Short mmCIF file of C-alpha atoms in Angstrom, two decimals:
data_model
loop_
_atom_site.label_atom_id
_atom_site.label_comp_id
_atom_site.label_asym_id
_atom_site.label_seq_id
_atom_site.Cartn_x
_atom_site.Cartn_y
_atom_site.Cartn_z
CA MET H 1 -19.44 14.13 -3.42
CA ASP H 2 -19.83 13.10 0.40
CA THR H 3 -16.26 11.86 1.01
CA ASN H 4 -17.17 11.01 4.79
CA LYS H 5 -19.35 8.22 3.98
CA THR H 6 -17.61 5.03 4.71
CA GLN H 7 -18.03 1.30 4.01
CA ALA H 8 -18.72 -0.51 7.05
CA ASN H 9 -16.10 -2.69 8.61
CA SER H 10 -13.26 -1.16 5.86
CA ARG H 11 -10.19 -2.17 6.96
CA ALA H 12 -8.05 -1.48 3.77
CA ILE H 13 -5.86 1.59 3.26
CA LEU H 14 -6.64 1.53 -0.53
CA GLU H 15 -9.82 -0.07 -2.10
CA ILE H 16 -10.25 -0.20 -5.73
CA ARG H 17 -13.41 -1.11 -7.37
CA ALA H 18 -14.20 -1.86 -10.99
CA LEU H 19 -11.91 0.90 -12.09
CA GLN H 20 -11.93 1.42 -15.93
CA LYS H 21 -9.51 3.49 -18.03
CA SER H 22 -9.44 4.13 -22.06
CA PHE H 23 -7.24 6.14 -24.26
CA GLY H 24 -9.55 6.53 -27.44
CA THR H 25 -10.38 2.81 -28.28
CA ASN H 26 -7.75 1.31 -26.16
CA ASP H 27 -9.16 -0.34 -23.02
CA VAL H 28 -6.27 0.16 -20.62
CA LEU H 29 -7.70 -0.75 -17.45
CA ARG H 30 -10.95 -2.91 -17.64
CA ASP H 31 -12.81 -3.43 -14.42
CA ILE H 32 -9.84 -3.60 -11.69
CA SER H 33 -10.57 -4.10 -8.37
CA MET H 34 -8.12 -4.56 -5.42
CA ASP H 35 -7.64 -3.82 -1.76
CA VAL H 36 -4.06 -2.74 -0.07
CA GLU H 37 -4.04 -3.46 3.60
CA PRO H 38 -2.00 -1.72 6.18
CA GLY H 39 1.63 -3.09 6.43
CA ASN H 40 1.19 -5.21 3.47
CA VAL H 41 3.50 -4.80 0.24
CA ILE H 42 1.71 -5.53 -3.01
CA SER H 43 3.70 -6.11 -6.25
CA ILE H 44 2.15 -5.48 -9.72
CA ILE H 45 4.13 -7.39 -12.59
CA GLY H 46 3.27 -7.70 -16.05
CA PRO H 47 4.14 -7.37 -19.73
CA SER H 48 4.77 -3.57 -20.93
CA GLY H 49 1.37 -2.02 -22.00
CA SER H 50 -0.62 -4.31 -19.66
CA GLY H 51 -1.82 -1.14 -17.38
CA LYS H 52 0.37 -1.46 -14.67
CA SER H 53 1.44 2.27 -14.44
CA THR H 54 -1.64 3.69 -15.65
CA LEU H 55 -3.28 1.94 -12.57
CA LEU H 56 -0.85 3.64 -10.43
CA ARG H 57 -1.23 7.05 -12.30
CA CYS H 58 -5.08 6.73 -11.80
CA VAL H 59 -5.16 5.87 -8.08
CA THR H 60 -2.68 8.93 -7.53
CA PHE H 61 -5.08 11.35 -9.73
CA LEU H 62 -2.24 11.99 -12.29
CA GLU H 63 -4.74 10.35 -14.66
CA THR H 64 -8.62 10.35 -14.64
CA ALA H 65 -10.23 7.28 -14.42
CA ASP H 66 -13.73 6.57 -16.73
CA ASP H 67 -15.74 4.68 -14.26
CA GLY H 68 -15.12 2.66 -10.86
CA ASP H 69 -14.29 3.76 -7.29
CA ILE H 70 -11.08 4.52 -5.32
CA LEU H 71 -11.26 4.89 -1.44
CA TYR H 72 -8.64 5.55 0.89
CA ASP H 73 -9.16 4.49 4.31
CA GLY H 74 -12.93 3.95 3.50
CA GLN H 75 -13.55 7.24 2.16
CA TYR H 76 -14.65 7.73 -1.55
CA ALA H 77 -12.08 9.69 -3.49
CA VAL H 78 -13.88 8.45 -6.72
CA ARG H 79 -17.28 7.08 -6.96
CA GLY H 80 -18.84 5.59 -10.02
CA GLY H 81 -16.17 7.71 -12.03
CA VAL H 82 -17.00 11.22 -10.46
CA TYR H 83 -14.27 12.84 -8.19
CA ALA H 84 -14.37 14.68 -5.07
CA SER H 85 -13.76 18.10 -4.83
CA LYS H 86 -10.54 19.68 -5.47
CA ALA H 87 -10.13 20.33 -1.66
CA GLU H 88 -11.09 16.83 -0.93
CA LEU H 89 -8.50 15.36 -3.38
CA ASN H 90 -5.79 17.62 -2.28
CA ALA H 91 -6.28 15.97 1.32
CA PHE H 92 -6.32 12.42 -0.18
CA ARG H 93 -3.04 13.32 -1.85
CA ARG H 94 -1.32 13.58 1.59
CA ARG H 95 -2.12 10.17 2.32
CA PHE H 96 0.24 8.63 -0.10
CA GLY H 97 3.98 9.20 -1.84
CA LEU H 98 4.59 8.34 -5.27
CA VAL H 99 8.17 7.50 -6.40
CA PHE H 100 8.69 7.59 -10.10
CA GLN H 101 11.07 5.43 -12.36
CA ASN H 102 12.99 8.69 -13.48
CA PHE H 103 13.34 9.99 -10.03
CA ASN H 104 11.50 13.62 -11.16
CA LEU H 105 13.90 15.57 -8.56
CA PHE H 106 14.12 19.46 -9.09
CA PRO H 107 17.66 19.76 -10.62
CA HIS H 108 18.06 23.54 -9.39
CA TYR H 109 17.29 22.16 -5.50
CA SER H 110 19.64 20.85 -3.43
CA VAL H 111 19.07 17.17 -1.95
CA MET H 112 17.67 18.91 1.54
CA ARG H 113 15.47 20.99 -0.58
CA ASN H 114 14.15 18.27 -2.71
CA VAL H 115 13.41 16.26 0.19
CA SER H 116 11.91 19.03 2.64
CA GLU H 117 10.19 21.36 0.28
CA PRO H 118 6.95 19.50 -0.35
CA ALA H 119 6.28 19.25 3.45
CA ILE H 120 7.14 22.61 4.03
CA LEU H 121 4.78 23.88 1.11
CA HIS H 122 2.01 21.84 2.68
CA GLY H 123 2.45 24.22 5.79
CA GLU H 124 4.38 22.22 8.34
CA ASN H 125 6.95 23.57 10.71
CA ARG H 126 10.13 24.37 8.86
CA ASP H 127 12.29 23.54 12.06
CA GLN H 128 10.47 20.09 12.10
CA VAL H 129 10.43 19.28 8.68
CA MET H 130 14.15 19.87 8.44
CA GLU H 131 15.01 17.50 11.54
CA ARG H 132 12.77 14.83 9.85
CA SER H 133 14.56 15.48 6.43
CA MET H 134 17.98 15.12 7.93
CA SER H 135 16.77 11.84 9.66
CA LEU H 136 15.62 10.25 6.57
CA LEU H 137 18.77 11.28 4.54
CA ARG H 138 20.57 9.44 7.27
CA LYS H 139 18.52 6.39 6.71
CA MET H 140 18.59 6.54 2.99
CA GLY H 141 22.64 6.47 3.46
CA LEU H 142 22.96 10.01 2.08
CA GLU H 143 24.40 11.70 5.17
CA GLY H 144 26.91 14.34 3.91
CA LYS H 145 24.82 14.66 0.59
CA GLU H 146 22.29 17.40 1.55
CA ASN H 147 23.83 20.04 -0.04
CA ALA H 148 24.57 18.19 -3.22
CA TYR H 149 22.58 18.72 -6.53
CA PRO H 150 20.96 15.81 -8.34
CA CYS H 151 23.27 16.05 -10.78
CA GLN H 152 26.22 14.96 -8.68
CA LEU H 153 24.64 11.93 -7.48
CA SER H 154 24.23 8.49 -8.84
CA GLY H 155 21.02 7.28 -10.32
CA GLY H 156 20.53 4.90 -7.21
CA GLN H 157 21.40 8.01 -4.93
CA GLN H 158 18.94 10.14 -6.91
CA GLN H 159 16.43 7.45 -6.36
CA ARG H 160 16.96 7.23 -2.38
CA VAL H 161 16.64 10.97 -2.46
CA ALA H 162 13.09 10.56 -4.31
CA ILE H 163 12.35 7.97 -1.72
CA ALA H 164 13.10 10.14 1.32
CA ARG H 165 11.07 12.94 -0.63
CA ALA H 166 8.19 10.92 -0.51
CA LEU H 167 8.49 9.32 3.31
CA ALA H 168 8.98 13.06 4.28
CA LEU H 169 5.38 14.10 3.78
CA ARG H 170 4.70 10.88 6.08
CA PRO H 171 2.42 9.10 3.93
CA GLU H 172 -0.01 6.02 4.55
CA ILE H 173 1.03 4.14 1.65
CA LEU H 174 3.81 4.47 -0.94
CA PHE H 175 3.70 3.85 -4.61
CA PHE H 176 6.36 2.93 -6.58
CA ASP H 177 6.52 3.12 -10.56
CA GLU H 178 9.29 0.76 -11.57
CA PRO H 179 11.48 2.31 -9.27
CA THR H 180 14.58 0.45 -10.56
CA SER H 181 14.01 0.25 -14.44
CA ALA H 182 16.52 3.49 -15.28
CA LEU H 183 19.24 1.94 -12.94
CA ASP H 184 21.98 -0.55 -13.64
CA PRO H 185 22.04 -3.70 -11.52
CA GLU H 186 24.50 -2.62 -8.85
CA LEU H 187 22.42 0.78 -8.35
CA THR H 188 19.14 -1.46 -8.57
CA GLY H 189 20.41 -3.18 -5.53
CA GLU H 190 20.82 -0.18 -3.65
CA VAL H 191 17.27 0.98 -4.08
CA LEU H 192 15.78 -2.38 -3.37
CA LYS H 193 17.79 -2.50 -0.20
CA VAL H 194 16.10 0.58 0.62
CA ILE H 195 12.42 -0.74 -0.14
CA ARG H 196 13.26 -4.35 1.75
CA GLN H 197 14.05 -1.98 4.79
CA LEU H 198 11.00 -0.44 4.75
CA ALA H 199 8.88 -3.75 4.15
CA GLU H 200 10.36 -4.74 7.20
CA GLU H 201 9.18 -1.36 9.05
CA LYS H 202 5.91 -2.40 7.85
CA MET H 203 5.39 0.47 5.41
CA THR H 204 2.22 -0.19 3.06
CA MET H 205 3.54 -0.22 -0.40
CA VAL H 206 2.53 -0.65 -3.95
CA VAL H 207 5.32 -1.57 -6.25
CA VAL H 208 5.05 -1.80 -9.86
CA THR H 209 8.33 -3.84 -10.58
CA HIS H 210 10.17 -6.19 -13.09
CA GLU H 211 12.40 -7.82 -10.20
CA MET H 212 10.60 -10.84 -9.65
CA PRO H 213 13.09 -12.16 -6.94
CA PHE H 214 12.46 -9.18 -4.69
CA ALA H 215 8.64 -9.35 -5.48
CA ARG H 216 8.60 -13.02 -4.55
CA ALA H 217 10.76 -12.28 -1.26
CA VAL H 218 9.26 -9.16 -0.09
CA SER H 219 5.49 -9.07 -1.11
CA ASN H 220 2.34 -10.07 0.63
CA ARG H 221 0.64 -10.47 -2.60
CA VAL H 222 1.72 -10.45 -6.32
CA ILE H 223 -0.75 -9.30 -8.67
CA PHE H 224 -0.10 -10.18 -12.78
CA MET H 225 -1.79 -7.96 -15.15
CA ASP H 226 -2.13 -8.21 -18.81
CA GLY H 227 -4.51 -6.42 -21.16
CA GLY H 228 -5.75 -4.17 -18.78
CA VAL H 229 -6.91 -6.92 -16.47
CA ILE H 230 -5.80 -8.69 -13.30
CA VAL H 231 -5.17 -12.26 -14.88
CA GLU H 232 -3.78 -13.65 -11.29
CA GLN H 233 -3.10 -12.68 -7.97
CA GLY H 234 -2.16 -14.20 -4.72
CA ASP H 235 0.77 -15.52 -2.53
CA PRO H 236 3.96 -14.54 -4.36
CA GLU H 237 5.00 -18.33 -3.84
CA ILE H 238 2.01 -19.33 -5.85
CA VAL H 239 1.86 -16.71 -8.50
CA LEU H 240 5.66 -16.61 -9.15
CA GLY H 241 6.52 -20.40 -8.27
CA ALA H 242 3.45 -22.41 -9.42
CA PRO H 243 0.86 -20.03 -11.09
CA GLN H 244 -2.61 -21.18 -11.88
CA GLN H 245 -3.29 -19.29 -15.18
CA GLU H 246 -1.30 -20.24 -18.69
CA ARG H 247 -0.98 -16.65 -19.21
CA THR H 248 0.90 -16.14 -16.19
CA ARG H 249 3.12 -19.16 -16.88
CA GLN H 250 4.02 -17.88 -20.04
CA PHE H 251 4.93 -14.39 -19.28
CA LEU H 252 7.33 -15.99 -16.49
CA ARG H 253 8.87 -18.26 -19.13
CA ASN H 254 9.53 -15.60 -21.41
CA TYR H 255 10.73 -13.16 -18.60
CA GLN H 256 13.02 -16.24 -17.34
CA ARG H 257 14.66 -16.68 -21.02
#
């Protein structure tokens, strides 16, 4: 595939066109299209099983889409369900970072090694990576924890290590898959504070979340998904405060009970 062919006047970091994914007879994603512009925060909300996490897994190549296009900076990673070569996909992976809901840290690595190892394995200068990693740990409020192991940290601290690890690769866009779902309310606040700070710094992010006040306060756009489709999207004040679709209103009523 020629990934160098770009769409004219493409300004979005990520473009998704008519993305489809099924597991057997279960259509999990049905004709999903969306753009993510530089510096924007997109929050994706919806009930369990609506396709939110599968969407993130498809655009980060952890799942294989059945059809549709995925473009990063106007370059095709997937075109009509046909994927770029392995080498090209590896290059695309350098463009994004992914933070999982269950941290996915290496338990036998120290905090510093968890953060620095991916960038070093990508061939970056070790000293520069170590300096950058230390700066990120300070930014995450984890100075003094660089020699600790994941089991010695709280859940909130582990998630902040995971965010630092993703940032150490200097991605253009960060994906968060329900980053606070495994945390209690106090620790949730720690992680959301970090994501808010990144939003203020104009880090481009796509966040799958159940934290509605956070989505309303931080997002440039909120997308509500259900049944594998985008039911409604737009300004967070409208989608969350005055939704136009009855299914969105029903979800928010049930959520607020």
